[in-house]
Amino acid sequence: MMTQQNLDKSNNKKKIYIKTFGCQMNEYDSNRIYDAVNKIGFEKTDNYEDASCYLLNTCHIRDKAKEKVYHEIGRVKKIFRFKKKPLVIIAGCVAQAENQEMLRREPYIDLVIGPQAYHKINDTILNHIEKTKKIEETEFDAISKFEYFNKIKNGSGKISSFLTIQEGCDKFCHFCVVPYTRGPEYSRPFKQILDEAKYLAETGTKEIILLGQNVNAYNNEKYRLSNLILEIEKYSDIKRIRYTTSHPKDMSDDLIEVYKYSKKLMPLVHLPVQSGSNKVLDLMNRKHTIAEYYKIYNRLKEINSNIQFSSDFIIGYPGEEEEDFSATFKLIQKIKFINSYSFIFSPRPGTVAADLKLIEKKISMERLEIIQSQLYDNQMNMNKSLENKTINVLVENLTDDKTQVFGRSEYMTSVIFNGKKEDIGKIVAVKINKSNRSTLFGERDFSSNQKVA
Ligand code: SAM
Ligand code: SF4
Ligand code: F3S
């Protein structure tokens, strides 16, 4: 039976466009959804006007996440006003949180599918095409999801590829929706991850970024994150390894020690602290203190003084007083965090902190500005310190105008220099001439193989 939608099963012109919001895990999922739906004839398109299927992979972490989705649907409706309606799918964390409610509120939506049900996406789409029935799939089933993805090759083919190793969270910080949208902690089997890493290495990946909502809580049989790092670095084609996002409580001895032995683990540790005040950490239910955080910092710095830290901060959490805020400011000055994220607390429905008394918006905004200005200074100083030095850059692509190349430093900072197409996928020495807060500019340094940073 043919549907009225732009899904022509008789020719092979089904195209899917995915718009992704939120964290790297959503990006990973979007790429795996592309791989999966390819099996039922959907080709990826970067031009949304061409799409016969429009999928929104949503994030629920802050602000008016739900409203943003309905707003986006409004935009899609306009784009397709005089065309055939695409199949509209809502995936990701808002889908998980809102499920059936979305189908009721917006009839333009055809399918709602939560992050743990992506293994059912092809069946769900095919069922819908055949029966044109609105479907909602939001059960928690991480095992089936990864077993299914494991059978479909990861088609990333990128120089730097994400690889999700762990999903979900059992920590229940009082501000956070993740335990509700991503479900309980689940670690993928060790061998399954290594197979995927090997395939990525064989298909052009040079850098693997291991992902998890609490990536360092990875725990499968006797294996931990440190084992994965040491095993993946045996693949000679993989030149760099990173992991994100980690929790201070799971910064175990073996993971700290791995910085002594690993040759490919990058010297940037993204370790969210949220606040510099023990009182606020306690109110947040973070399960660690500032002293414990410093201990991790000092141990890692002792192992390698070049290690830098980046972090996430929540400003204006209910109960944050001036002295708590000052403690956060001091921590940022002391640790000199680079590449960090900071946001004002956003109450999330269903979480413990949802109904707490908010502090005045004006105060939160002022505090955020102060914090961000310090974080920007740290970043600028770090980048300035690299001027006139030679650093190692993993080249990812040509710049848009194709006259230069784009890559990343060991600290994830963008680097633009006069490289060639042949440099893509290689680590090359670049002398930095100029910098701004987000980017380093330089030229190939043929005189040096020296590793500086
Ligand atoms: N698991 C990581 C950890 O515990 O540090 C964080 C993962 S969470 C997806 C990413 C970041 O979102 C958090 O570190 C936090 O700073 C921010 N975040 C989460 N809930 C928030 C909220 N209600 N308001 C503002 N920021 C929030
Ligand atoms: Fe959210 Fe991270 Fe806390 Fe888990 S540990 S509840 S993901 S902030
Ligand atoms: Fe957002 Fe879900 Fe990631 S809420 S940050 S997309 S885990």
Tab-separated table of C-alpha atoms and ligand atoms in Angstrom:
chain	number	residue	atom	x	y	z
A	1	MET	CA	0.000	0.000	0.000
A	2	MET	CA	1.413	3.412	-0.953
A	3	THR	CA	1.403	6.163	1.632
A	4	GLN	CA	0.732	9.799	0.855
A	5	GLN	CA	4.153	10.570	2.149
A	6	ASN	CA	7.309	11.091	0.207
A	7	LEU	CA	8.391	7.491	0.659
A	8	ASP	CA	8.621	5.847	-2.673
A	9	LYS	CA	9.501	2.208	-2.117
A	10	SER	CA	9.485	1.495	-5.844
A	11	ASN	CA	12.548	3.617	-6.581
A	12	ASN	CA	15.616	4.094	-4.443
A	13	LYS	CA	15.311	7.781	-3.769
A	14	LYS	CA	14.413	7.745	-0.086
A	15	LYS	CA	16.535	10.339	1.649
A	16	ILE	CA	16.933	10.978	5.333
A	17	TYR	CA	18.046	14.196	6.976
A	18	ILE	CA	18.969	14.144	10.677
A	19	LYS	CA	19.255	17.302	12.739
A	20	THR	CA	21.192	16.604	15.913
A	21	PHE	CA	21.077	18.543	19.176
A	22	GLY	CA	22.921	17.877	22.438
A	23	CYS	CA	25.955	15.851	23.353
A	24	GLN	CA	28.435	13.727	21.403
A	25	MET	CA	26.416	10.616	22.278
A	26	ASN	CA	23.571	12.012	20.229
A	27	GLU	CA	26.013	12.611	17.379
A	28	TYR	CA	27.186	9.032	17.623
A	29	ASP	CA	23.584	7.801	17.664
A	30	SER	CA	22.674	9.928	14.634
A	31	ASN	CA	25.553	8.414	12.673
A	32	ARG	CA	24.491	4.914	13.679
A	33	ILE	CA	20.899	5.686	12.677
A	34	TYR	CA	22.194	6.700	9.230
A	35	ASP	CA	24.037	3.347	9.058
A	36	ALA	CA	20.895	1.459	10.149
A	37	VAL	CA	18.296	3.076	7.877
A	38	ASN	CA	20.616	2.654	4.923
A	39	LYS	CA	19.672	-1.047	5.175
A	40	ILE	CA	16.083	-0.156	4.269
A	41	GLY	CA	17.070	2.098	1.411
A	42	PHE	CA	17.457	5.517	3.005
A	43	GLU	CA	20.380	7.580	1.798
A	44	LYS	CA	21.809	10.349	3.941
A	45	THR	CA	21.219	13.864	2.637
A	46	ASP	CA	22.726	17.115	3.892
A	47	ASN	CA	20.019	19.093	2.151
A	48	TYR	CA	16.914	18.984	4.344
A	49	GLU	CA	14.639	20.154	1.531
A	50	ASP	CA	15.385	16.887	-0.277
A	51	ALA	CA	14.391	14.699	2.639
A	52	SER	CA	11.649	12.107	2.540
A	53	CYS	CA	12.397	11.465	6.209
A	54	TYR	CA	13.223	14.270	8.646
A	55	LEU	CA	14.572	13.066	11.981
A	56	LEU	CA	15.198	15.323	14.955
A	57	ASN	CA	17.632	13.864	17.487
A	58	THR	CA	16.809	15.925	20.550
A	59	CYS	CA	18.436	16.960	23.843
A	60	HIS	CA	16.643	17.606	27.124
A	61	ILE	CA	19.502	18.843	29.278
A	62	ARG	CA	18.604	22.545	29.616
A	63	ASP	CA	16.151	25.314	28.882
A	64	LYS	CA	13.013	24.954	26.868
A	65	ALA	CA	14.101	21.743	25.145
A	66	LYS	CA	10.565	20.594	24.455
A	67	GLU	CA	9.480	23.945	23.038
A	68	LYS	CA	12.522	24.012	20.762
A	69	VAL	CA	11.370	20.728	19.226
A	70	TYR	CA	7.853	22.021	18.494
A	71	HIS	CA	9.379	25.187	17.092
A	72	GLU	CA	11.585	23.108	14.810
A	73	ILE	CA	8.566	21.086	13.646
A	74	GLY	CA	6.875	24.382	12.777
A	75	ARG	CA	9.873	25.214	10.585
A	76	VAL	CA	9.730	21.810	8.871
A	77	LYS	CA	6.017	22.286	8.176
A	78	LYS	CA	6.774	25.589	6.450
A	79	ILE	CA	9.594	24.133	4.365
A	80	PHE	CA	7.377	21.295	3.148
A	81	ARG	CA	4.179	23.320	2.772
A	82	PHE	CA	4.088	22.859	-1.005
A	83	LYS	CA	5.896	19.533	-1.117
A	84	LYS	CA	5.099	16.006	-0.038
A	85	LYS	CA	5.164	15.703	3.712
A	86	PRO	CA	8.278	13.868	4.899
A	87	LEU	CA	8.135	11.137	7.491
A	88	VAL	CA	8.809	13.053	10.723
A	89	ILE	CA	10.605	11.222	13.520
A	90	ILE	CA	11.486	12.574	16.954
A	91	ALA	CA	14.377	10.705	18.582
A	92	GLY	CA	16.704	11.414	21.518
A	93	CYS	CA	16.182	12.561	25.066
A	94	VAL	CA	13.091	14.751	24.584
A	95	ALA	CA	11.438	11.819	22.796
A	96	GLN	CA	12.223	9.625	25.803
A	97	ALA	CA	10.927	12.173	28.291
A	98	GLU	CA	7.760	13.186	26.449
A	99	ASN	CA	6.887	10.054	24.400
A	100	GLN	CA	3.144	9.768	23.591
A	101	GLU	CA	2.472	13.348	24.586
A	102	MET	CA	4.366	14.508	21.479
A	103	LEU	CA	2.152	12.508	19.127
A	104	ARG	CA	-0.931	13.934	20.813
A	105	ARG	CA	0.251	17.523	20.730
A	106	GLU	CA	1.691	17.628	17.191
A	107	PRO	CA	-0.029	15.442	14.572
A	108	TYR	CA	2.700	16.351	12.056
A	109	ILE	CA	4.995	13.978	14.028
A	110	ASP	CA	4.776	10.375	12.788
A	111	LEU	CA	7.131	8.475	15.082
A	112	VAL	CA	8.673	8.992	18.503
A	113	ILE	CA	11.636	6.814	19.381
A	114	GLY	CA	13.786	6.951	22.534
A	115	PRO	CA	17.584	6.446	22.630
A	116	GLN	CA	17.369	2.856	23.894
A	117	ALA	CA	15.016	1.730	21.137
A	118	TYR	CA	17.091	2.564	18.057
A	119	HIS	CA	17.506	-1.124	17.256
A	120	LYS	CA	13.814	-1.019	16.355
A	121	ILE	CA	14.056	1.983	14.065
A	122	ASN	CA	13.886	0.106	10.756
A	123	ASP	CA	10.939	-2.047	11.826
A	124	THR	CA	9.226	1.012	13.230
A	125	ILE	CA	9.646	2.936	9.974
A	126	LEU	CA	8.561	-0.011	7.824
A	127	ASN	CA	5.526	-0.663	10.022
A	128	HIS	CA	4.601	2.948	9.766
A	129	ILE	CA	4.961	3.043	5.976
A	130	GLU	CA	2.783	-0.031	5.625
A	131	LYS	CA	0.124	0.829	8.171
A	132	THR	CA	0.609	4.592	8.510
A	133	LYS	CA	0.063	4.193	12.211
A	134	LYS	CA	1.597	6.626	14.709
A	135	ILE	CA	4.194	4.769	16.728
A	136	GLU	CA	5.990	5.471	20.003
A	137	GLU	CA	9.004	3.341	21.044
A	138	THR	CA	10.557	4.472	24.289
A	139	GLU	CA	11.475	1.330	26.222
A	140	PHE	CA	14.877	1.090	27.912
A	141	ASP	CA	16.867	-1.667	26.239
A	142	ALA	CA	20.516	-0.668	25.814
A	143	ILE	CA	21.703	-4.280	25.325
A	144	SER	CA	19.528	-4.884	22.280
A	145	LYS	CA	20.406	-1.493	20.907
A	146	PHE	CA	24.134	-2.200	20.907
A	147	GLU	CA	23.754	-5.829	19.809
A	148	TYR	CA	21.847	-4.514	16.834
A	149	PHE	CA	24.302	-1.688	16.060
A	150	ASN	CA	27.117	-4.213	16.367
A	151	LYS	CA	25.766	-6.080	13.350
A	152	ILE	CA	25.810	-2.924	11.259
A	153	LYS	CA	29.239	-1.503	10.517
A	154	ASN	CA	30.045	1.934	11.889
A	155	GLY	CA	30.277	3.947	8.684
A	156	SER	CA	31.833	7.030	10.280
A	157	GLY	CA	34.956	6.835	8.116
A	158	LYS	CA	36.041	10.107	9.706
A	159	ILE	CA	39.582	10.990	10.832
A	160	SER	CA	38.148	11.519	14.328
A	161	SER	CA	35.304	9.161	15.232
A	162	PHE	CA	33.076	8.748	18.257
A	163	LEU	CA	32.620	5.324	19.806
A	164	THR	CA	30.011	4.918	22.550
A	165	ILE	CA	31.188	2.403	25.158
A	166	GLN	CA	28.804	3.117	28.014
A	167	GLU	CA	25.367	4.575	28.270
A	168	GLY	CA	23.035	5.781	31.010
A	169	CYS	CA	23.678	6.939	34.537
A	170	ASP	CA	22.980	5.739	38.094
A	171	LYS	CA	24.262	8.843	39.888
A	172	PHE	CA	21.116	10.979	39.968
A	173	CYS	CA	22.647	14.411	40.443
A	174	HIS	CA	19.711	16.470	41.595
A	175	PHE	CA	19.751	18.803	38.589
A	176	CYS	CA	20.093	16.233	35.794
A	177	VAL	CA	17.613	14.460	33.491
A	178	VAL	CA	20.086	11.956	32.045
A	179	PRO	CA	19.235	9.048	34.415
A	180	TYR	CA	15.604	9.450	33.310
A	181	THR	CA	16.209	9.869	29.574
A	182	ARG	CA	19.083	7.422	29.101
A	183	GLY	CA	18.196	4.907	31.778
A	184	PRO	CA	20.503	2.914	34.053
A	185	GLU	CA	24.240	2.535	33.476
A	186	TYR	CA	25.114	-0.055	30.861
A	187	SER	CA	28.614	-0.936	29.604
A	188	ARG	CA	29.000	-2.548	26.191
A	189	PRO	CA	30.942	-5.820	26.008
A	190	PHE	CA	34.713	-5.303	25.710
A	191	LYS	CA	35.092	-7.340	22.528
A	192	GLN	CA	32.166	-5.612	20.823
A	193	ILE	CA	33.891	-2.245	21.380
A	194	LEU	CA	37.263	-3.507	20.172
A	195	ASP	CA	35.677	-4.870	16.999
A	196	GLU	CA	34.102	-1.505	16.305
A	197	ALA	CA	37.402	0.304	17.016
A	198	LYS	CA	39.231	-2.068	14.672
A	199	TYR	CA	36.718	-1.466	11.918
A	200	LEU	CA	37.023	2.303	12.395
A	201	ALA	CA	40.824	1.993	12.181
A	202	GLU	CA	40.527	-0.029	8.964
A	203	THR	CA	38.222	2.550	7.413
A	204	GLY	CA	40.341	5.647	7.950
A	205	THR	CA	39.837	6.729	11.556
A	206	LYS	CA	42.984	8.037	13.275
A	207	GLU	CA	41.460	9.316	16.496
A	208	ILE	CA	38.863	7.544	18.622
A	209	ILE	CA	36.821	9.453	21.184
A	210	LEU	CA	35.314	6.975	23.626
A	211	LEU	CA	31.921	8.149	24.818
A	212	GLY	CA	29.598	7.619	27.736
A	213	GLN	CA	27.388	9.739	29.989
A	214	ASN	CA	29.839	8.523	32.624
A	215	VAL	CA	32.488	7.050	30.408
A	216	ASN	CA	34.887	6.275	33.257
A	217	ALA	CA	32.207	4.212	35.011
A	218	TYR	CA	32.779	1.666	32.210
A	219	ASN	CA	32.671	-1.755	33.811
A	220	ASN	CA	32.202	-4.931	31.826
A	221	GLU	CA	33.233	-8.201	33.494
A	222	LYS	CA	36.856	-7.599	34.492
A	223	TYR	CA	37.407	-4.739	32.055
A	224	ARG	CA	37.589	-1.020	32.795
A	225	LEU	CA	38.172	2.086	30.693
A	226	SER	CA	41.941	1.781	31.263
A	227	ASN	CA	41.910	-1.697	29.654
A	228	LEU	CA	40.044	-0.376	26.648
A	229	ILE	CA	42.512	2.476	26.165
A	230	LEU	CA	45.522	0.169	26.313
A	231	GLU	CA	43.922	-2.356	23.977
A	232	ILE	CA	42.767	0.202	21.384
A	233	GLU	CA	46.178	1.804	21.255
A	234	LYS	CA	47.572	-1.465	19.918
A	235	TYR	CA	45.892	-0.670	16.587
A	236	SER	CA	48.712	1.031	14.724
A	237	ASP	CA	46.352	3.134	12.564
A	238	ILE	CA	44.874	4.770	15.652
A	239	LYS	CA	47.104	7.683	16.638
A	240	ARG	CA	45.056	9.405	19.328
A	241	ILE	CA	42.579	8.343	22.013
A	242	ARG	CA	40.259	10.541	24.062
A	243	TYR	CA	37.315	9.856	26.350
A	244	THR	CA	34.383	11.919	27.568
A	245	THR	CA	32.458	12.633	29.816
A	246	SER	CA	33.935	11.446	33.047
A	247	HIS	CA	32.853	11.810	36.645
A	248	PRO	CA	35.357	12.607	39.432
A	249	LYS	CA	34.063	9.721	41.534
A	250	ASP	CA	35.021	7.219	38.844
A	251	MET	CA	38.539	8.561	38.308
A	252	SER	CA	39.971	5.273	39.539
A	253	ASP	CA	43.647	4.480	40.242
A	254	ASP	CA	44.009	2.341	37.138
A	255	LEU	CA	42.678	5.163	34.943
A	256	ILE	CA	45.043	7.685	36.501
A	257	GLU	CA	47.952	5.249	36.158
A	258	VAL	CA	47.195	4.689	32.483
A	259	TYR	CA	48.504	8.214	31.818
A	260	LYS	CA	51.934	6.843	32.742
A	261	TYR	CA	51.860	4.075	30.181
A	262	SER	CA	49.658	5.143	27.322
A	263	LYS	CA	51.370	6.629	24.284
A	264	LYS	CA	48.171	7.687	22.580
A	265	LEU	CA	45.944	9.030	25.311
A	266	MET	CA	45.716	12.807	24.853
A	267	PRO	CA	46.773	15.123	27.704
A	268	LEU	CA	43.401	16.870	28.047
A	269	VAL	CA	41.177	15.590	30.854
A	270	HIS	CA	37.546	16.684	30.643
A	271	LEU	CA	36.399	16.286	34.221
A	272	PRO	CA	33.199	18.164	35.103
A	273	VAL	CA	33.250	19.636	38.604
A	274	GLN	CA	30.058	21.791	38.383
A	275	SER	CA	30.914	23.961	41.420
A	276	GLY	CA	33.921	24.889	43.549
A	277	SER	CA	31.914	24.748	46.769
A	278	ASN	CA	31.506	21.579	48.842
A	279	LYS	CA	28.177	22.868	50.115
A	280	VAL	CA	26.814	23.226	46.586
A	281	LEU	CA	28.284	19.889	45.492
A	282	ASP	CA	26.439	18.302	48.386
A	283	LEU	CA	23.188	20.076	47.476
A	284	MET	CA	23.663	18.802	43.929
A	285	ASN	CA	24.249	15.224	45.155
A	286	ARG	CA	27.554	15.109	43.263
A	287	LYS	CA	29.150	12.515	45.587
A	288	HIS	CA	32.628	14.099	45.573
A	289	THR	CA	34.387	16.974	47.312
A	290	ILE	CA	36.731	19.677	46.078
A	291	ALA	CA	39.598	18.081	48.034
A	292	GLU	CA	39.026	14.844	46.112
A	293	TYR	CA	38.984	16.788	42.867
A	294	TYR	CA	42.324	18.432	43.704
A	295	LYS	CA	43.776	15.060	44.581
A	296	ILE	CA	42.973	13.758	41.090
A	297	TYR	CA	44.371	16.957	39.590
A	298	ASN	CA	47.622	16.725	41.543
A	299	ARG	CA	48.146	13.045	40.804
A	300	LEU	CA	47.684	13.580	37.075
A	301	LYS	CA	49.924	16.648	37.029
A	302	GLU	CA	52.624	14.661	38.824
A	303	ILE	CA	52.451	12.006	36.127
A	304	ASN	CA	52.558	14.536	33.295
A	305	SER	CA	52.768	18.269	33.945
A	306	ASN	CA	51.517	18.954	30.385
A	307	ILE	CA	48.087	17.541	31.233
A	308	GLN	CA	45.395	20.226	31.093
A	309	PHE	CA	41.868	20.120	32.474
A	310	SER	CA	38.534	21.174	31.071
A	311	SER	CA	35.231	21.106	32.900
A	312	ASP	CA	31.479	21.809	33.088
A	313	PHE	CA	30.077	24.392	35.498
A	314	ILE	CA	26.538	25.057	36.670
A	315	ILE	CA	26.157	28.628	37.887
A	316	GLY	CA	23.337	29.829	40.146
A	317	TYR	CA	22.325	26.432	41.513
A	318	PRO	CA	19.630	26.924	44.208
A	319	GLY	CA	21.459	27.696	47.463
A	320	GLU	CA	24.611	29.070	45.772
A	321	GLU	CA	25.711	32.051	47.861
A	322	GLU	CA	28.359	34.641	47.128
A	323	GLU	CA	31.044	32.659	48.974
A	324	ASP	CA	30.160	29.466	47.066
A	325	PHE	CA	30.449	31.364	43.833
A	326	SER	CA	33.834	32.796	44.904
A	327	ALA	CA	35.028	29.250	45.588
A	328	THR	CA	34.114	28.275	42.008
A	329	PHE	CA	35.926	31.332	40.682
A	330	LYS	CA	39.051	30.494	42.703
A	331	LEU	CA	39.011	26.890	41.519
A	332	ILE	CA	38.910	28.077	37.896
A	333	GLN	CA	41.834	30.402	38.500
A	334	LYS	CA	43.846	27.727	40.237
A	335	ILE	CA	43.285	24.798	37.884
A	336	LYS	CA	43.303	27.093	34.819
A	337	PHE	CA	40.645	25.048	33.072
A	338	ILE	CA	40.641	25.377	29.292
A	339	ASN	CA	37.890	24.477	26.761
A	340	SER	CA	35.125	24.467	29.390
A	341	TYR	CA	31.337	24.740	29.392
A	342	SER	CA	29.368	26.902	31.796
A	343	PHE	CA	25.607	27.390	32.032
A	344	ILE	CA	23.079	28.833	34.418
A	345	PHE	CA	21.117	26.170	36.289
A	346	SER	CA	18.006	25.185	34.378
A	347	PRO	CA	15.258	23.383	36.337
A	348	ARG	CA	14.416	20.077	34.678
A	349	PRO	CA	10.996	18.485	35.092
A	350	GLY	CA	11.045	15.309	37.167
A	351	THR	CA	14.403	15.959	38.847
A	352	VAL	CA	14.905	16.616	42.570
A	353	ALA	CA	16.001	20.213	41.914
A	354	ALA	CA	13.028	20.959	39.652
A	355	ASP	CA	11.060	22.892	42.259
A	356	LEU	CA	13.821	24.433	44.355
A	357	LYS	CA	13.779	28.168	44.878
A	358	LEU	CA	15.760	29.817	42.101
A	359	ILE	CA	18.255	32.533	42.829
A	360	GLU	CA	17.636	35.880	41.180
A	361	LYS	CA	18.262	35.738	37.417
A	362	LYS	CA	20.261	38.986	37.440
A	363	ILE	CA	22.679	37.528	39.998
A	364	SER	CA	23.092	34.270	38.065
A	365	MET	CA	23.754	36.195	34.864
A	366	GLU	CA	26.393	38.365	36.521
A	367	ARG	CA	28.077	35.316	38.007
A	368	LEU	CA	28.038	33.497	34.683
A	369	GLU	CA	29.655	36.460	32.970
A	370	ILE	CA	32.454	36.571	35.538
A	371	ILE	CA	33.099	32.847	35.241
A	372	GLN	CA	33.027	32.862	31.459
A	373	SER	CA	35.363	35.819	31.271
A	374	GLN	CA	37.886	33.928	33.443
A	375	LEU	CA	37.466	30.751	31.374
A	376	TYR	CA	38.014	32.755	28.171
A	377	ASP	CA	41.168	34.320	29.659
A	378	ASN	CA	42.475	30.863	30.532
A	379	GLN	CA	41.839	29.734	26.980
A	380	MET	CA	43.490	32.825	25.478
A	381	ASN	CA	46.529	32.463	27.737
A	382	MET	CA	46.881	28.805	26.865
A	383	ASN	CA	46.698	29.578	23.131
A	384	LYS	CA	49.079	32.548	23.436
A	385	SER	CA	51.598	30.338	25.237
A	386	LEU	CA	51.785	28.201	22.086
A	387	GLU	CA	52.676	31.068	19.755
A	388	ASN	CA	56.140	30.622	18.208
A	389	LYS	CA	56.138	27.001	19.299
A	390	THR	CA	55.803	23.871	17.210
A	391	ILE	CA	52.964	21.529	18.082
A	392	ASN	CA	51.588	18.265	16.764
A	393	VAL	CA	48.386	18.544	14.780
A	394	LEU	CA	46.147	15.748	13.539
A	395	VAL	CA	44.865	17.004	10.180
A	396	GLU	CA	41.154	16.405	9.645
A	397	ASN	CA	40.149	18.243	6.482
A	398	LEU	CA	40.634	21.060	4.020
A	399	THR	CA	39.225	24.417	5.103
A	400	ASP	CA	35.957	25.422	3.399
A	401	ASP	CA	37.767	27.564	0.818
A	402	LYS	CA	40.167	24.623	0.216
A	403	THR	CA	43.246	26.853	0.505
A	404	GLN	CA	44.440	25.542	3.888
A	405	VAL	CA	43.876	22.587	6.183
A	406	PHE	CA	42.119	22.192	9.488
A	407	GLY	CA	43.230	19.968	12.357
A	408	ARG	CA	43.352	19.729	16.121
A	409	SER	CA	46.053	20.121	18.723
A	410	GLU	CA	46.492	17.558	21.474
A	411	TYR	CA	44.225	19.815	23.564
A	412	MET	CA	41.421	19.673	20.976
A	413	THR	CA	41.982	23.279	19.871
A	414	SER	CA	41.337	23.975	16.182
A	415	VAL	CA	44.445	24.645	14.126
A	416	ILE	CA	44.452	26.155	10.636
A	417	PHE	CA	47.635	26.107	8.569
A	418	ASN	CA	49.080	25.915	5.061
A	419	GLY	CA	48.913	22.130	4.751
A	420	LYS	CA	47.976	19.992	1.754
A	421	LYS	CA	45.267	17.484	0.991
A	422	GLU	CA	47.877	14.715	1.449
A	423	ASP	CA	48.300	15.758	5.101
A	424	ILE	CA	44.725	14.690	5.958
A	425	GLY	CA	44.869	11.852	8.478
A	426	LYS	CA	48.482	12.570	9.437
A	427	ILE	CA	49.993	14.099	12.545
A	428	VAL	CA	52.252	16.918	11.419
A	429	ALA	CA	54.421	19.551	13.090
A	430	VAL	CA	52.974	23.056	12.871
A	431	LYS	CA	54.619	26.267	14.008
A	432	ILE	CA	51.998	28.519	15.586
A	433	ASN	CA	52.208	32.195	14.557
A	434	LYS	CA	48.923	33.595	15.778
A	435	SER	CA	46.006	32.655	17.964
A	436	ASN	CA	42.614	33.754	19.158
A	437	ARG	CA	40.428	32.182	21.842
A	438	SER	CA	39.212	29.276	19.746
A	439	THR	CA	41.804	28.793	16.995
A	440	LEU	CA	45.546	28.550	16.444
A	441	PHE	CA	47.031	29.648	13.106
A	442	GLY	CA	50.387	28.507	11.805
A	443	GLU	CA	52.497	26.923	9.114
A	444	ARG	CA	54.007	23.511	8.492
A	445	ASP	CA	57.297	23.206	10.302
A	446	PHE	CA	59.451	20.942	8.138
A	447	SER	CA	62.498	21.504	10.289
A	448	SER	CA	60.967	19.868	13.315
A	449	ASN	CA	59.629	16.512	14.341
A	450	GLN	CA	59.914	17.665	17.865
A	451	LYS	CA	56.948	17.071	20.136
A	452	VAL	CA	56.274	20.243	22.061
A	453	ALA	CA	52.696	20.077	23.265
B	1	SAM	N1	28.037	12.880	33.443
B	1	SAM	C1	28.680	14.113	33.360
B	1	SAM	C2	29.054	14.567	34.767
B	1	SAM	O1	28.542	14.056	35.710
B	1	SAM	O2	29.798	15.484	34.927
B	1	SAM	C3	27.848	15.178	32.703
B	1	SAM	C4	26.932	14.847	31.604
B	1	SAM	S1	25.678	16.071	31.325
B	1	SAM	C5	25.035	15.355	29.919
B	1	SAM	C6	26.594	17.450	30.697
B	1	SAM	C7	26.538	18.720	31.519
B	1	SAM	O3	25.275	19.327	31.439
B	1	SAM	C8	26.760	18.570	33.003
B	1	SAM	O4	28.101	18.413	33.339
B	1	SAM	C9	26.181	19.837	33.567
B	1	SAM	O5	27.148	20.847	33.705
B	1	SAM	C10	25.166	20.244	32.499
B	1	SAM	N2	23.802	20.159	33.051
B	1	SAM	C11	23.105	19.049	33.344
B	1	SAM	N3	21.900	19.362	33.866
B	1	SAM	C12	21.830	20.717	33.899
B	1	SAM	C13	20.855	21.634	34.338
B	1	SAM	N4	19.707	21.213	34.873
B	1	SAM	N5	21.117	22.963	34.229
B	1	SAM	C14	22.291	23.403	33.709
B	1	SAM	N6	23.262	22.568	33.264
B	1	SAM	C15	23.039	21.235	33.371
B	2	SF4	FE1	23.823	13.739	34.992
B	2	SF4	FE2	26.437	13.284	34.967
B	2	SF4	FE3	25.132	13.520	37.272
B	2	SF4	FE4	24.735	11.383	35.743
B	2	SF4	S1	26.625	11.978	36.790
B	2	SF4	S2	23.162	12.538	36.802
B	2	SF4	S3	24.886	12.278	33.712
B	2	SF4	S4	25.448	15.116	35.696
B	3	F3S	FE1	21.213	15.995	26.012
B	3	F3S	FE2	20.508	13.519	26.300
B	3	F3S	FE3	23.020	14.126	25.754
B	3	F3S	S1	19.744	15.204	27.476
B	3	F3S	S2	23.264	16.085	26.727
B	3	F3S	S3	21.288	14.455	24.443
B	3	F3S	S4	22.305	12.507	27.083
